[in-house]
Amino acid sequence: MASVNGAVLSLAYIVGLLLTALPGQFAGIPGGAIALLLTGAVASFTLPRFWKTGPRSRLWLAAGLVGLLATLYFQLRLPDVEESDISRQISDFDPTAPAQVLTVQGKIDTPPRLTRKQKVRFWLNVTQVSEITGDGNSAIAGQPATGKLYVTVPLLQGTGLTVGQVVAVTGSPYKPKPAQNPGGFNFEQYLKRQGGFAGLTGTQVDFPEGEGRSPWGWWLIRERIVQSQVRWSGVPEGPLLSAMVMGRNGVDLPYDVQDQFSRAGLAHALAASGFQVSLLVGVMLTLTQKLPNRARLVFGVGVLILYTGLTGMQPSVLRAAVMGTAALVALTTERKVRPLSSILLAAAILLLVNPLWIWDLGFQLSFLATLGLIVTVPPLTQKLDWLPPAIATLTAVPLAAYLWTLPLQLYAFGVVSPYSILLNVVVTPLITLISIGGMISALAALLWSTAGSAIAAVLYYPLHGLIFLAEFCNRLPGNSFATGTISAIQAIALYSLIILIWVWKRGQNRWWIALLFGLSLVALPAWYRYSNLFQVTILSTSETPVLVVQDRGSVGLINSGNQENADFTVLPFLKKQGINQINWAIATDFNANSTGWNRIAADLPIQTFYRNFSAGTVSDRPAASPVQPNLGQASLLNSPLLEPSSSPLSVGQATQLGSVTASLINSNPVVLQLSIGGQRWLLLQNLEPSAEQQRFLSEKISAPVQVLWWSGEFLHPDLLTAIGNQAAIASADLIDPDTALWLRERAIATYWTGHDGAIQWTPEEGFTPFLNALENNPSAF
């Protein structure tokens, strides 16, 4: 009964933290907390009457109170900006003022790691700050400051930095931005969850007098293991081995390998979690089986503490370590452990330490996967009793984890990997072999570095084979299917269905009904939206304007941007919208953005591709052979330049693209006229501030134009008069102030992606900026 009581209170605490997402307050208390308290009060009167052997009424009342206290504790632990916080030293962005330069001194708080741009990133606990003037002198010398700062520095400046080291970093500070596009990465929210409110793009790292590398730390052990395993295994096999043992957060694993594993559904292999901890516990119990129980417990707990430190105290490892310790205590004292109660208690303990982890996606996926293994593997194994026991277990484990994490994945990403279950069944023995071998190699490296290298070298071919299988799976047609992100209500409904089948034993025999109902919960709303949505989205991208047209099942894309835009803006948006192919695409300047188009064509098939051959450079290359869709990231990076097979976009010729009509008025600079939803849109790109040129273009444009879409540069009043638009959208970080003032004086609705983020238009709602609408005042420009 004690374990049941603990499980109920732990669950109440977790639910209370989850309810912090609900809006509304009453007397300063979140509405969800009050609802949970009332639910506990009602349960205390009703449940004991029907559940005679269950918890007593006072426990349900206590559970409601725990849930209420959890929401209040969450509010108390939210990071707040103190008066001395470094973020208060950062000036608001002003494009007309010189860039602010600070020298920030503090202690490195996290292991420095490489970014995708091959810079070194780390968190800095700030102690003082100095502002540098234009002549290079300090305007504010040694002013005390506090807080955490997200720092990136060049590779040469960041090489050799370690946790605990005191450094002085000079660079340009900035305040993080929220997500600029629907479904985009919210950098501001990410920093807040880490307890930081600002970042610094460093250019130089100095070391104050008397400060050097920290004499000891977990980083020193981790560095020795990684160096030993990489020495004879090479890259990427060596870093992959270290990541599979200690987690990718503690190792600089190449991002192309990380992307391959994520796309194939093998990201869990790179996250130190319960799988590695269970292997450690099993190996320790086997090696110490002849020792007394107390000695086995001491050795086991000591190894878990060592492993947790090596991984950098990641939430998934901490959860697994708590559960592993409970299992060790039970096995060495011959007590019975209730796995479900243990995982709830472990999660509650970790969330007491840091309640903000409740919204950490990695923590959520790790918890749900472990819960699935505990409650779903046994019944699945029984259903698969027609298979050999080993095969049944290998199938049940990834299937259970996939089942319990799928609703959350659909809510967060809107993408499924159809081959991931089969791939996990195939590679689980390989992952087990590599993980055990990697742990032995790590232990040997601590004693004798050469021995660790020799053992790691033996694992080269298994590691190479694992990479090959991931790449092969990503090359298969249909390796990634975009369903579109589901709503929170749909995710809750799916989990309610899973829990119902788990609790209702009779319902497990009718699992196929639940499966069909779950599929309909996802497929029917997605199909209805996809078939009826007419929406235009101008994405917030750098340098190149990008537009997506969703026309009742037909999808069009104008421009891709560079490869970074394609990877982190265009493709995430398309996938979260449930788009699996592009019906038509237009490249107004292909030569300047060929890498972006290559990246998109590698993921999504493009049925019809139109290209402006005269934009950008003068040289015109003939179209290459068609790109085979879904080649995968590695194939794209390792092969010669690919270009979609294209048709020319001729000046003066109207092209019908479903309900959209496109006409190229001028090729260089680009003047493209679009008829969308009964409105005439005009794209101006690569314009020079030449009055003669803009007057020439004004003679070619036929009024009226409802929507002007341009790159934010200066537009001559004669050109603007000829256009006669009702709305203006600038795809740019900055907008020309004279042009903005001209538009404002004529009360023309003006939007700016650098300020408003993405701009969406529908016939029913008109223009909707993703962020706040642009204020009509001169200083905003």
PDB file of C-alpha atoms in Angstrom, residues 299-428:
ATOM      1  CA  PHE A 299      29.722  -1.131  -6.141  1.00  0.00           C
ATOM      2  CA  GLY A 300      26.527  -0.741  -8.133  1.00  0.00           C
ATOM      3  CA  VAL A 301      25.609   2.655  -6.702  1.00  0.00           C
ATOM      4  CA  GLY A 302      29.193   3.852  -7.119  1.00  0.00           C
ATOM      5  CA  VAL A 303      29.179   2.923 -10.814  1.00  0.00           C
ATOM      6  CA  LEU A 304      25.832   4.699 -11.306  1.00  0.00           C
ATOM      7  CA  ILE A 305      27.193   7.858  -9.664  1.00  0.00           C
ATOM      8  CA  LEU A 306      30.294   7.715 -11.887  1.00  0.00           C
ATOM      9  CA  TYR A 307      28.184   7.209 -15.011  1.00  0.00           C
ATOM     10  CA  THR A 308      25.780  10.019 -14.105  1.00  0.00           C
ATOM     11  CA  GLY A 309      28.700  12.408 -13.658  1.00  0.00           C
ATOM     12  CA  LEU A 310      30.254  11.388 -16.976  1.00  0.00           C
ATOM     13  CA  THR A 311      27.037  12.100 -18.874  1.00  0.00           C
ATOM     14  CA  GLY A 312      26.763  15.607 -17.464  1.00  0.00           C
ATOM     15  CA  MET A 313      23.786  15.008 -15.137  1.00  0.00           C
ATOM     16  CA  GLN A 314      21.287  14.729 -17.993  1.00  0.00           C
ATOM     17  CA  PRO A 315      17.623  14.419 -16.868  1.00  0.00           C
ATOM     18  CA  SER A 316      17.106  11.093 -18.655  1.00  0.00           C
ATOM     19  CA  VAL A 317      20.180   9.614 -16.946  1.00  0.00           C
ATOM     20  CA  LEU A 318      19.196  10.976 -13.534  1.00  0.00           C
ATOM     21  CA  ARG A 319      15.764   9.362 -13.882  1.00  0.00           C
ATOM     22  CA  ALA A 320      17.293   6.070 -14.952  1.00  0.00           C
ATOM     23  CA  ALA A 321      19.883   6.258 -12.150  1.00  0.00           C
ATOM     24  CA  VAL A 322      17.169   6.727  -9.524  1.00  0.00           C
ATOM     25  CA  MET A 323      15.281   3.737 -10.889  1.00  0.00           C
ATOM     26  CA  GLY A 324      18.503   1.751 -11.195  1.00  0.00           C
ATOM     27  CA  THR A 325      19.350   2.461  -7.558  1.00  0.00           C
ATOM     28  CA  ALA A 326      15.875   1.267  -6.530  1.00  0.00           C
ATOM     29  CA  ALA A 327      16.384  -1.914  -8.537  1.00  0.00           C
ATOM     30  CA  LEU A 328      19.804  -2.492  -6.945  1.00  0.00           C
ATOM     31  CA  VAL A 329      18.371  -2.042  -3.452  1.00  0.00           C
ATOM     32  CA  ALA A 330      15.539  -4.441  -4.218  1.00  0.00           C
ATOM     33  CA  LEU A 331      17.760  -7.104  -5.795  1.00  0.00           C
ATOM     34  CA  THR A 332      20.429  -6.988  -3.106  1.00  0.00           C
ATOM     35  CA  THR A 333      17.902  -6.964  -0.240  1.00  0.00           C
ATOM     36  CA  GLU A 334      15.528  -9.405  -1.996  1.00  0.00           C
ATOM     37  CA  ARG A 335      12.612  -7.002  -1.861  1.00  0.00           C
ATOM     38  CA  LYS A 336       9.938  -6.654  -4.517  1.00  0.00           C
ATOM     39  CA  VAL A 337       9.959  -3.492  -6.615  1.00  0.00           C
ATOM     40  CA  ARG A 338       6.903  -2.084  -8.336  1.00  0.00           C
ATOM     41  CA  PRO A 339       8.297  -0.642 -11.595  1.00  0.00           C
ATOM     42  CA  LEU A 340       5.391   1.728 -12.218  1.00  0.00           C
ATOM     43  CA  SER A 341       5.639   3.221  -8.721  1.00  0.00           C
ATOM     44  CA  SER A 342       9.418   3.487  -9.130  1.00  0.00           C
ATOM     45  CA  ILE A 343       9.269   5.456 -12.369  1.00  0.00           C
ATOM     46  CA  LEU A 344       6.633   7.848 -10.994  1.00  0.00           C
ATOM     47  CA  LEU A 345       8.691   8.365  -7.845  1.00  0.00           C
ATOM     48  CA  ALA A 346      11.880   8.885  -9.878  1.00  0.00           C
ATOM     49  CA  ALA A 347      10.172  11.460 -12.092  1.00  0.00           C
ATOM     50  CA  ALA A 348       8.721  13.276  -9.055  1.00  0.00           C
ATOM     51  CA  ILE A 349      12.129  13.427  -7.335  1.00  0.00           C
ATOM     52  CA  LEU A 350      13.787  14.907 -10.435  1.00  0.00           C
ATOM     53  CA  LEU A 351      10.974  17.409 -10.907  1.00  0.00           C
ATOM     54  CA  LEU A 352      11.372  18.471  -7.299  1.00  0.00           C
ATOM     55  CA  VAL A 353      14.993  19.292  -8.122  1.00  0.00           C
ATOM     56  CA  ASN A 354      14.019  21.178 -11.283  1.00  0.00           C
ATOM     57  CA  PRO A 355      10.275  21.491 -12.046  1.00  0.00           C
ATOM     58  CA  LEU A 356      11.070  23.205 -15.371  1.00  0.00           C
ATOM     59  CA  TRP A 357      12.123  19.804 -16.744  1.00  0.00           C
ATOM     60  CA  ILE A 358       8.422  18.988 -17.065  1.00  0.00           C
ATOM     61  CA  TRP A 359       8.470  20.949 -20.356  1.00  0.00           C
ATOM     62  CA  ASP A 360      11.787  19.513 -21.550  1.00  0.00           C
ATOM     63  CA  LEU A 361      10.970  17.402 -24.606  1.00  0.00           C
ATOM     64  CA  GLY A 362      13.841  14.997 -23.964  1.00  0.00           C
ATOM     65  CA  PHE A 363      12.630  14.384 -20.403  1.00  0.00           C
ATOM     66  CA  GLN A 364       9.078  13.798 -21.634  1.00  0.00           C
ATOM     67  CA  LEU A 365      10.123  11.328 -24.344  1.00  0.00           C
ATOM     68  CA  SER A 366      12.434   9.450 -21.971  1.00  0.00           C
ATOM     69  CA  PHE A 367       9.729   9.162 -19.301  1.00  0.00           C
ATOM     70  CA  LEU A 368       7.054   8.004 -21.770  1.00  0.00           C
ATOM     71  CA  ALA A 369       9.361   5.478 -23.441  1.00  0.00           C
ATOM     72  CA  THR A 370      10.285   3.963 -20.069  1.00  0.00           C
ATOM     73  CA  LEU A 371       6.633   3.908 -19.012  1.00  0.00           C
ATOM     74  CA  GLY A 372       5.785   2.110 -22.238  1.00  0.00           C
ATOM     75  CA  LEU A 373       8.465  -0.500 -21.625  1.00  0.00           C
ATOM     76  CA  ILE A 374       7.156  -1.141 -18.110  1.00  0.00           C
ATOM     77  CA  VAL A 375       3.433  -1.434 -18.809  1.00  0.00           C
ATOM     78  CA  THR A 376       3.224  -2.527 -22.449  1.00  0.00           C
ATOM     79  CA  VAL A 377       6.120  -4.912 -23.141  1.00  0.00           C
ATOM     80  CA  PRO A 378       4.678  -7.805 -21.066  1.00  0.00           C
ATOM     81  CA  PRO A 379       1.258  -7.899 -22.811  1.00  0.00           C
ATOM     82  CA  LEU A 380       2.879  -7.337 -26.215  1.00  0.00           C
ATOM     83  CA  THR A 381       5.272 -10.220 -25.621  1.00  0.00           C
ATOM     84  CA  GLN A 382       2.300 -12.454 -24.775  1.00  0.00           C
ATOM     85  CA  LYS A 383       0.550 -11.435 -27.998  1.00  0.00           C
ATOM     86  CA  LEU A 384       3.738 -12.300 -29.913  1.00  0.00           C
ATOM     87  CA  ASP A 385       4.059 -15.757 -28.328  1.00  0.00           C
ATOM     88  CA  TRP A 386       3.939 -17.294 -31.818  1.00  0.00           C
ATOM     89  CA  LEU A 387       7.456 -15.916 -32.329  1.00  0.00           C
ATOM     90  CA  PRO A 388      10.623 -17.255 -30.675  1.00  0.00           C
ATOM     91  CA  PRO A 389      10.998 -15.578 -27.238  1.00  0.00           C
ATOM     92  CA  ALA A 390      14.099 -13.581 -28.192  1.00  0.00           C
ATOM     93  CA  ILE A 391      12.460 -12.252 -31.389  1.00  0.00           C
ATOM     94  CA  ALA A 392       9.238 -11.472 -29.506  1.00  0.00           C
ATOM     95  CA  THR A 393      11.101  -9.394 -26.926  1.00  0.00           C
ATOM     96  CA  LEU A 394      13.176  -7.600 -29.571  1.00  0.00           C
ATOM     97  CA  THR A 395       9.933  -6.678 -31.364  1.00  0.00           C
ATOM     98  CA  ALA A 396       7.939  -5.739 -28.271  1.00  0.00           C
ATOM     99  CA  VAL A 397      10.520  -3.332 -26.817  1.00  0.00           C
ATOM    100  CA  PRO A 398      10.748  -0.820 -29.733  1.00  0.00           C
ATOM    101  CA  LEU A 399       7.028  -1.225 -30.478  1.00  0.00           C
ATOM    102  CA  ALA A 400       6.071  -0.315 -26.892  1.00  0.00           C
ATOM    103  CA  ALA A 401       8.420   2.681 -26.793  1.00  0.00           C
ATOM    104  CA  TYR A 402       7.177   3.852 -30.207  1.00  0.00           C
ATOM    105  CA  LEU A 403       3.529   3.509 -29.183  1.00  0.00           C
ATOM    106  CA  TRP A 404       3.893   5.616 -26.039  1.00  0.00           C
ATOM    107  CA  THR A 405       6.031   8.354 -27.626  1.00  0.00           C
ATOM    108  CA  LEU A 406       4.175   8.627 -30.963  1.00  0.00           C
ATOM    109  CA  PRO A 407       1.436  11.080 -29.820  1.00  0.00           C
ATOM    110  CA  LEU A 408       4.061  13.408 -28.347  1.00  0.00           C
ATOM    111  CA  GLN A 409       6.172  13.161 -31.506  1.00  0.00           C
ATOM    112  CA  LEU A 410       3.140  14.038 -33.640  1.00  0.00           C
ATOM    113  CA  TYR A 411       2.376  16.981 -31.367  1.00  0.00           C
ATOM    114  CA  ALA A 412       5.966  18.296 -31.438  1.00  0.00           C
ATOM    115  CA  PHE A 413       7.160  17.398 -34.949  1.00  0.00           C
ATOM    116  CA  GLY A 414       4.248  16.107 -37.061  1.00  0.00           C
ATOM    117  CA  VAL A 415       6.459  13.477 -38.711  1.00  0.00           C
ATOM    118  CA  VAL A 416       6.550   9.668 -38.452  1.00  0.00           C
ATOM    119  CA  SER A 417       9.254   7.236 -39.562  1.00  0.00           C
ATOM    120  CA  PRO A 418       7.484   4.157 -40.992  1.00  0.00           C
ATOM    121  CA  TYR A 419      10.610   1.989 -40.984  1.00  0.00           C
ATOM    122  CA  SER A 420      11.807   2.889 -37.478  1.00  0.00           C
ATOM    123  CA  ILE A 421      10.192  -0.070 -35.662  1.00  0.00           C
ATOM    124  CA  LEU A 422      11.633  -2.645 -38.061  1.00  0.00           C
ATOM    125  CA  LEU A 423      15.018  -0.876 -38.019  1.00  0.00           C
ATOM    126  CA  ASN A 424      15.076  -0.859 -34.210  1.00  0.00           C
ATOM    127  CA  VAL A 425      14.295  -4.575 -34.130  1.00  0.00           C
ATOM    128  CA  VAL A 426      17.232  -5.219 -36.471  1.00  0.00           C
ATOM    129  CA  VAL A 427      19.772  -2.968 -34.746  1.00  0.00           C
ATOM    130  CA  THR A 428      18.919  -3.604 -31.061  1.00  0.00           C
TER     131      THR A 428
END
